[in-house]
Amino acid sequence: MPSLLDWKTDTTLSVGKGATVQQFVAKLGDDQLQIEVAPWGEGHLRINGREIAHIDDAKDRRQAFRAIKLIADRYVETHMTKSNGKTSPPSLPTVKAKLLEGKKGLIVGVANENSIAWGCAKAFRALGAEVAITYLNDKAKKYVDPLARALESPIVMPLDVSKPGQMEAVFERITKEWGKLDYVVHSIAFSPKEALQGRVVDVSREGFATTMDVSCWTFIRMAHLAEPLMRKGGTLFTMSYYGSQMVVKNYNIMGVAKAALECAVRYIAAELGPKGIRVHAISPGPLATRAASGIPEFDALLDKAKAKAPARSLVSIDDVGAATAFLAHDAARLITGETLYIDGGYHIID
Ligand SMILES: NC(=O)c1ccc[n+]([C@@H]2O[C@H](COP(=O)([O-])OP(=O)(O)OC[C@H]3O[C@@H](n4cnc5c(N)ncnc54)[C@H](O)[C@@H]3O)[C@@H](O)[C@H]2O)c1
């Protein structure tokens, strides 16, 4: 595949360093990309001076250059915004220890590069795991496709959990291609606007049923479909929120659904534990994602989270991804049924 960038040798490199290390530069809009490669197979990719990727296991300078150039191309594909061609902040993690190598899993809920599911997908892939991902529909596909390419996902399928048969089709394909599953990340939720933005006491039967169906039952069903594929054990994850435990302004019926979800996690953990299948709810602090934009006054929630959390910091999707990936590792084999807060400690403060 031809490179998306026009790489030129950096002639400004000082002579001493240039004898061993070579630098190449390319422009993308206002951004300056730089590749530095050494004869012993080390390579760096920097964007506007900030390191994005690093390899040290190439055979020689040429191989290092090829590998880093590929990473740069993927970065550009993933991060170029449609409107002005500028790049957004870098987010390709480089991890040397492939602690999840050999593991294969399904991640549901990637809508775009702000999605919590994308934070998880990046972390799992960076640690060497294979990742199958899904997209909601044709409209979502164009945002998910470049992310799937960056993940080198062998299985990329449509999944609208409200469409009969689509979830089964995803698991059938996984059965056929992999014959096993090591982890599942369920990172989806939905509530009709009138149900989510009204009082719990006023919610309609239909609004309640849809909220519970998409946000809770689908996790139960995914666990059911994953069980026969996790013959040697595995880990199931779903995303929850503190509004399940406490009354959080504007979280309303979704809080009720998340409480049911966390409870389902405990029951399923007890039921599947003897088979070596572990089950967790991950409870991140507020993150500005598409789903969050449906919650009124979300900015106030972010401000409060930052001010009250002991860490005095908002969490990122990468924080969530790293913690989730840790729980999928065999080192966490005796941790199950948890609701793990990734919230800078917010939930411990009165
Ligand atoms: N953003 C936050 O502040 C926050 C905090 C805690 C927990 N969560 C939870 O994290 C999860 C992921 O949300 P996010 O914040 O990353 O937002 P997001 O909008 O990026 O992800 C939500 C995902 O749900 C999917 N979805 C909705 N209806 C679906 C359906 N019928 N079939 C298949 N997929 C469907 C969307 O396509 C999307 O990919 C949700 O469960 C959410 O409640 C979010």
XYZ file of C-alpha atoms and ligand atoms in Angstrom:
394
model
C 0.000 0.000 0.000
C 1.507 3.416 -0.858
C 2.247 5.597 2.161
C -0.312 8.292 2.929
C 2.542 10.686 3.685
C 5.397 12.116 1.680
C 8.477 11.298 3.806
C 11.644 13.339 3.187
C 15.086 12.935 4.718
C 15.692 15.521 7.411
C 18.759 17.379 6.194
C 18.977 19.505 9.353
C 20.209 16.557 11.398
C 23.580 17.188 13.007
C 26.436 15.303 11.354
C 27.509 13.257 14.399
C 24.067 11.863 15.033
C 23.320 11.495 11.322
C 26.141 8.975 11.014
C 24.124 6.393 12.927
C 20.559 7.660 13.201
C 18.416 8.732 10.258
C 15.484 11.084 10.440
C 12.570 11.571 8.044
C 9.924 14.243 8.162
C 6.483 14.651 6.633
C 3.769 17.300 6.919
C 0.083 16.701 7.449
C -1.836 19.966 7.577
C -0.159 21.965 10.357
C 1.305 18.856 11.943
C 4.931 17.809 11.653
C 5.568 14.056 11.699
C 9.045 12.707 12.289
C 10.502 9.222 12.035
C 13.879 8.430 13.564
C 15.507 5.061 12.884
C 18.766 3.534 14.048
C 20.827 0.761 12.382
C 20.281 -1.594 15.381
C 16.534 -1.693 14.567
C 15.198 1.004 16.859
C 12.581 3.415 15.560
C 10.539 6.348 16.884
C 7.523 8.189 15.546
C 6.968 11.708 16.836
C 4.161 14.089 16.007
C 4.872 17.740 16.785
C 7.757 16.557 18.942
C 5.658 14.151 21.027
C 6.493 10.442 20.860
C 3.618 8.360 19.510
C 5.277 5.014 18.862
C 8.549 3.295 19.579
C 9.942 -0.052 18.403
C 13.247 -1.662 19.275
C 12.989 -5.151 17.833
C 13.429 -4.614 14.094
C 16.239 -6.408 12.255
C 17.821 -3.245 10.928
C 17.164 0.383 10.066
C 15.231 -0.446 6.897
C 12.841 -2.800 8.698
C 12.425 -0.296 11.543
C 11.532 2.412 9.027
C 8.937 0.191 7.326
C 7.298 -0.738 10.643
C 7.179 2.834 11.923
C 5.910 4.147 8.570
C 3.024 1.670 8.789
C 2.162 2.905 12.270
C 2.259 6.493 10.980
C -0.131 5.603 8.142
C -2.543 3.952 10.548
C -2.304 6.948 12.829
C -3.159 9.319 10.004
C -6.091 7.178 8.838
C -7.466 6.950 12.348
C -6.967 10.504 13.461
C -7.626 12.621 10.434
C -10.834 14.525 11.053
C -13.138 14.620 8.090
C -13.524 18.393 7.923
C -10.110 20.031 7.959
C -7.568 17.250 7.682
C -5.938 18.178 11.010
C -4.858 15.447 13.362
C -6.324 14.996 16.825
C -4.289 14.057 19.921
C -2.215 10.902 19.530
C -3.520 7.685 20.969
C -1.655 4.655 19.664
C -0.231 2.993 22.752
C 3.000 1.093 22.372
C 3.459 -1.698 24.865
C 6.431 -4.033 24.782
C 5.106 -6.806 27.021
C 2.342 -8.553 25.076
C 0.658 -9.814 28.231
C -2.590 -10.769 26.485
C -0.987 -12.486 23.483
C -3.039 -15.469 22.332
C -6.282 -14.133 23.783
C -9.215 -13.500 21.458
C -12.185 -11.373 22.353
C -15.222 -9.429 21.277
C -15.683 -5.720 21.965
C -19.152 -4.260 21.431
C -19.813 -0.525 21.656
C -17.203 1.238 19.516
C -19.008 4.167 17.895
C -16.018 6.473 17.400
C -12.634 7.241 18.894
C -14.190 8.766 22.018
C -15.995 5.542 22.905
C -15.037 3.761 26.111
C -15.083 0.556 24.044
C -12.361 2.045 21.820
C -10.221 2.730 24.915
C -10.635 -0.948 25.815
C -9.961 -2.139 22.256
C -6.709 -0.150 22.089
C -5.512 -1.532 25.407
C -6.344 -5.158 24.599
C -4.725 -4.939 21.157
C -1.641 -3.122 22.453
C -1.154 -5.992 24.898
C -1.276 -8.489 22.035
C -4.886 -9.718 22.181
C -6.968 -10.162 19.054
C -10.087 -8.033 18.896
C -13.351 -8.662 17.057
C -15.486 -5.537 16.920
C -18.973 -4.559 15.845
C -20.625 -1.405 14.534
C -24.233 -0.380 15.049
C -25.274 0.146 11.413
C -24.106 1.400 8.006
C -24.015 4.983 9.272
C -21.637 4.011 12.080
C -19.523 1.761 9.841
C -17.487 4.575 8.281
C -16.329 5.746 11.719
C -15.610 2.248 12.980
C -13.848 0.891 9.864
C -10.591 2.895 10.283
C -10.491 1.941 13.960
C -10.991 -1.727 13.049
C -8.090 -1.415 10.592
C -5.871 0.086 13.278
C -6.743 -2.892 15.491
C -6.140 -5.332 12.620
C -9.485 -6.856 13.597
C -10.123 -10.135 11.782
C -13.861 -9.948 12.561
C -15.806 -6.721 12.002
C -19.565 -7.149 11.948
C -22.779 -5.152 12.215
C -24.604 -5.488 15.519
C -27.764 -3.717 16.527
C -28.866 -5.667 19.579
C -32.489 -4.734 18.925
C -32.388 -6.583 15.581
C -33.252 -10.256 16.083
C -30.497 -12.657 15.086
C -27.624 -10.135 14.801
C -26.042 -11.019 18.130
C -26.284 -14.727 17.346
C -24.665 -14.101 13.938
C -21.648 -12.458 15.603
C -21.150 -15.385 17.973
C -21.645 -17.891 15.127
C -18.859 -16.206 13.140
C -16.582 -16.237 16.194
C -17.362 -19.924 16.724
C -16.530 -20.683 13.096
C -13.328 -18.592 12.913
C -11.889 -18.832 16.400
C -13.762 -21.693 18.071
C -13.092 -19.974 21.400
C -13.412 -16.688 23.196
C -11.296 -15.313 26.040
C -13.031 -12.023 26.765
C -16.107 -9.976 25.925
C -16.491 -6.240 26.539
C -20.124 -5.084 26.515
C -20.019 -1.288 26.360
C -23.476 -0.267 25.191
C -26.479 1.410 26.709
C -29.574 3.096 25.372
C -32.676 4.773 26.719
C -35.290 6.643 24.669
C -34.979 10.396 25.261
C -38.348 10.777 26.982
C -37.511 7.940 29.375
C -33.971 9.130 30.146
C -34.818 12.786 30.538
C -37.933 12.316 32.642
C -38.418 11.330 36.265
C -38.102 7.639 37.148
C -41.588 7.774 38.635
C -43.055 8.806 35.276
C -41.304 6.300 33.029
C -43.495 4.410 30.568
C -43.541 0.640 30.387
C -42.068 0.833 26.890
C -39.305 3.280 27.885
C -38.407 1.102 30.859
C -38.417 -2.093 28.777
C -36.214 -0.628 26.021
C -33.733 0.809 28.530
C -33.452 -2.479 30.395
C -33.385 -4.552 27.229
C -30.501 -2.755 25.488
C -28.544 -1.740 28.586
C -28.895 -4.849 30.753
C -30.473 -7.913 29.137
C -28.057 -7.840 26.180
C -25.177 -8.346 28.608
C -26.937 -11.377 30.076
C -27.486 -12.738 26.574
C -23.859 -12.122 25.554
C -22.737 -14.042 28.635
C -25.083 -16.865 27.613
C -23.647 -16.966 24.076
C -20.050 -16.648 25.281
C -20.253 -19.430 27.897
C -19.841 -22.389 25.487
C -16.895 -20.614 23.812
C -15.071 -20.059 27.123
C -14.221 -23.701 27.712
C -10.894 -22.744 29.276
C -12.319 -19.803 31.169
C -12.580 -16.171 30.203
C -13.669 -12.732 31.367
C -16.888 -10.842 30.703
C -17.066 -7.070 31.155
C -19.826 -4.526 31.096
C -19.789 -0.756 31.677
C -21.725 0.695 34.587
C -21.879 4.050 36.372
C -22.073 5.382 39.933
C -25.694 6.449 39.258
C -26.561 2.795 39.967
C -25.692 3.304 43.650
C -26.524 6.933 44.298
C -29.105 9.300 42.911
C -27.156 11.298 40.322
C -29.026 14.259 38.889
C -30.264 13.587 35.331
C -29.141 9.926 35.300
C -32.699 8.785 36.085
C -33.867 5.486 34.603
C -30.374 4.611 33.419
C -29.387 4.400 37.104
C -32.070 1.760 37.586
C -30.775 -0.191 34.570
C -27.156 0.019 35.794
C -28.200 -1.254 39.247
C -29.782 -4.277 37.555
C -26.677 -4.681 35.407
C -24.315 -4.717 38.396
C -26.572 -7.230 40.115
C -26.593 -9.422 36.973
C -22.783 -9.295 37.055
C -22.762 -10.821 40.559
C -25.250 -13.581 39.714
C -23.483 -14.509 36.475
C -20.107 -14.413 38.253
C -21.462 -16.922 40.780
C -22.990 -19.123 38.085
C -20.006 -19.210 35.715
C -17.200 -18.969 38.292
C -16.809 -22.769 38.580
C -16.009 -22.823 34.835
C -13.240 -20.271 35.256
C -15.339 -17.490 33.732
C -15.012 -14.204 35.565
C -17.465 -11.330 35.323
C -16.983 -7.640 36.090
C -18.738 -4.333 35.859
C -16.386 -1.435 35.193
C -17.652 1.857 36.565
C -15.854 4.802 34.967
C -16.215 8.396 36.060
C -17.979 10.674 33.554
C -16.459 10.868 30.073
C -17.533 13.125 27.228
C -18.762 10.506 24.754
C -21.688 10.381 22.349
C -23.830 8.439 24.861
C -23.042 11.036 27.538
C -24.307 13.840 25.289
C -27.854 12.528 25.908
C -27.551 13.411 29.610
C -28.584 17.016 30.373
C -26.065 19.277 32.178
C -23.282 16.757 31.582
C -20.640 19.498 31.791
C -21.650 20.150 35.396
C -21.158 16.443 36.115
C -17.638 16.628 34.677
C -16.788 19.708 36.754
C -18.082 18.080 39.925
C -16.175 14.846 39.219
C -12.919 16.712 38.793
C -13.391 18.831 41.896
C -14.519 16.017 44.205
C -12.370 13.044 43.136
C -9.317 12.573 45.372
C -7.204 12.374 42.200
C -8.594 15.820 41.129
C -8.686 14.498 37.605
C -11.160 13.260 35.035
C -10.579 9.765 33.718
C -9.780 8.977 30.085
C -10.868 6.066 27.930
C -7.255 4.868 28.122
C -7.489 4.685 31.934
C -10.602 2.541 31.577
C -8.983 0.375 28.890
C -5.870 -0.311 30.967
C -7.835 -1.368 34.062
C -10.171 -3.561 32.020
C -7.272 -5.255 30.245
C -5.620 -5.949 33.609
C -8.716 -7.815 34.811
C -8.622 -9.957 31.649
C -5.095 -11.102 32.472
C -4.560 -14.464 34.158
C -2.935 -12.631 37.083
C -6.458 -11.433 37.985
C -7.885 -14.981 37.955
C -9.241 -14.807 41.495
C -10.997 -11.475 41.079
C -14.620 -11.776 39.980
C -18.064 -10.267 40.482
C -16.564 -6.797 41.027
C -17.829 -3.378 40.205
C -14.509 -1.663 39.677
C -14.542 2.120 39.879
C -12.203 3.958 37.534
C -13.109 7.398 38.806
C -10.097 8.891 40.575
C -11.667 7.777 43.871
C -14.852 9.878 43.481
C -17.111 7.159 44.919
C -15.369 7.082 48.331
C -16.012 10.760 49.063
C -19.199 11.949 50.778
N -19.571 8.332 29.120
C -19.696 8.179 30.427
O -19.605 9.133 31.188
C -19.940 6.818 30.998
C -19.652 6.591 32.355
C -19.878 5.336 32.892
C -20.385 4.328 32.092
N -20.656 4.572 30.767
C -21.185 3.455 29.968
O -20.213 3.087 29.015
C -20.855 2.425 27.932
C -20.336 2.993 26.620
O -20.763 4.317 26.429
P -19.804 5.479 25.935
O -19.842 6.518 26.973
O -18.512 4.929 25.477
O -20.609 6.100 24.690
P -20.630 5.716 23.137
O -21.750 6.499 22.565
O -19.311 5.882 22.531
O -20.976 4.163 23.174
C -22.290 3.695 23.327
C -22.417 2.543 22.378
O -23.700 1.908 22.531
C -24.044 1.452 21.252
N -25.457 1.092 21.166
C -26.539 1.828 21.509
N -27.664 1.151 21.153
C -27.254 -0.017 20.581
C -27.920 -1.120 20.002
N -29.251 -1.170 19.906
N -27.195 -2.148 19.501
C -25.832 -2.126 19.566
N -25.140 -1.090 20.089
C -25.850 -0.062 20.578
C -23.681 2.626 20.343
O -23.644 2.223 18.992
C -22.334 3.006 20.909
O -21.305 2.287 20.244
C -22.350 2.576 28.170
O -22.823 1.409 28.807
C -22.417 3.744 29.132
O -23.594 3.740 29.927
C -20.433 5.788 30.213
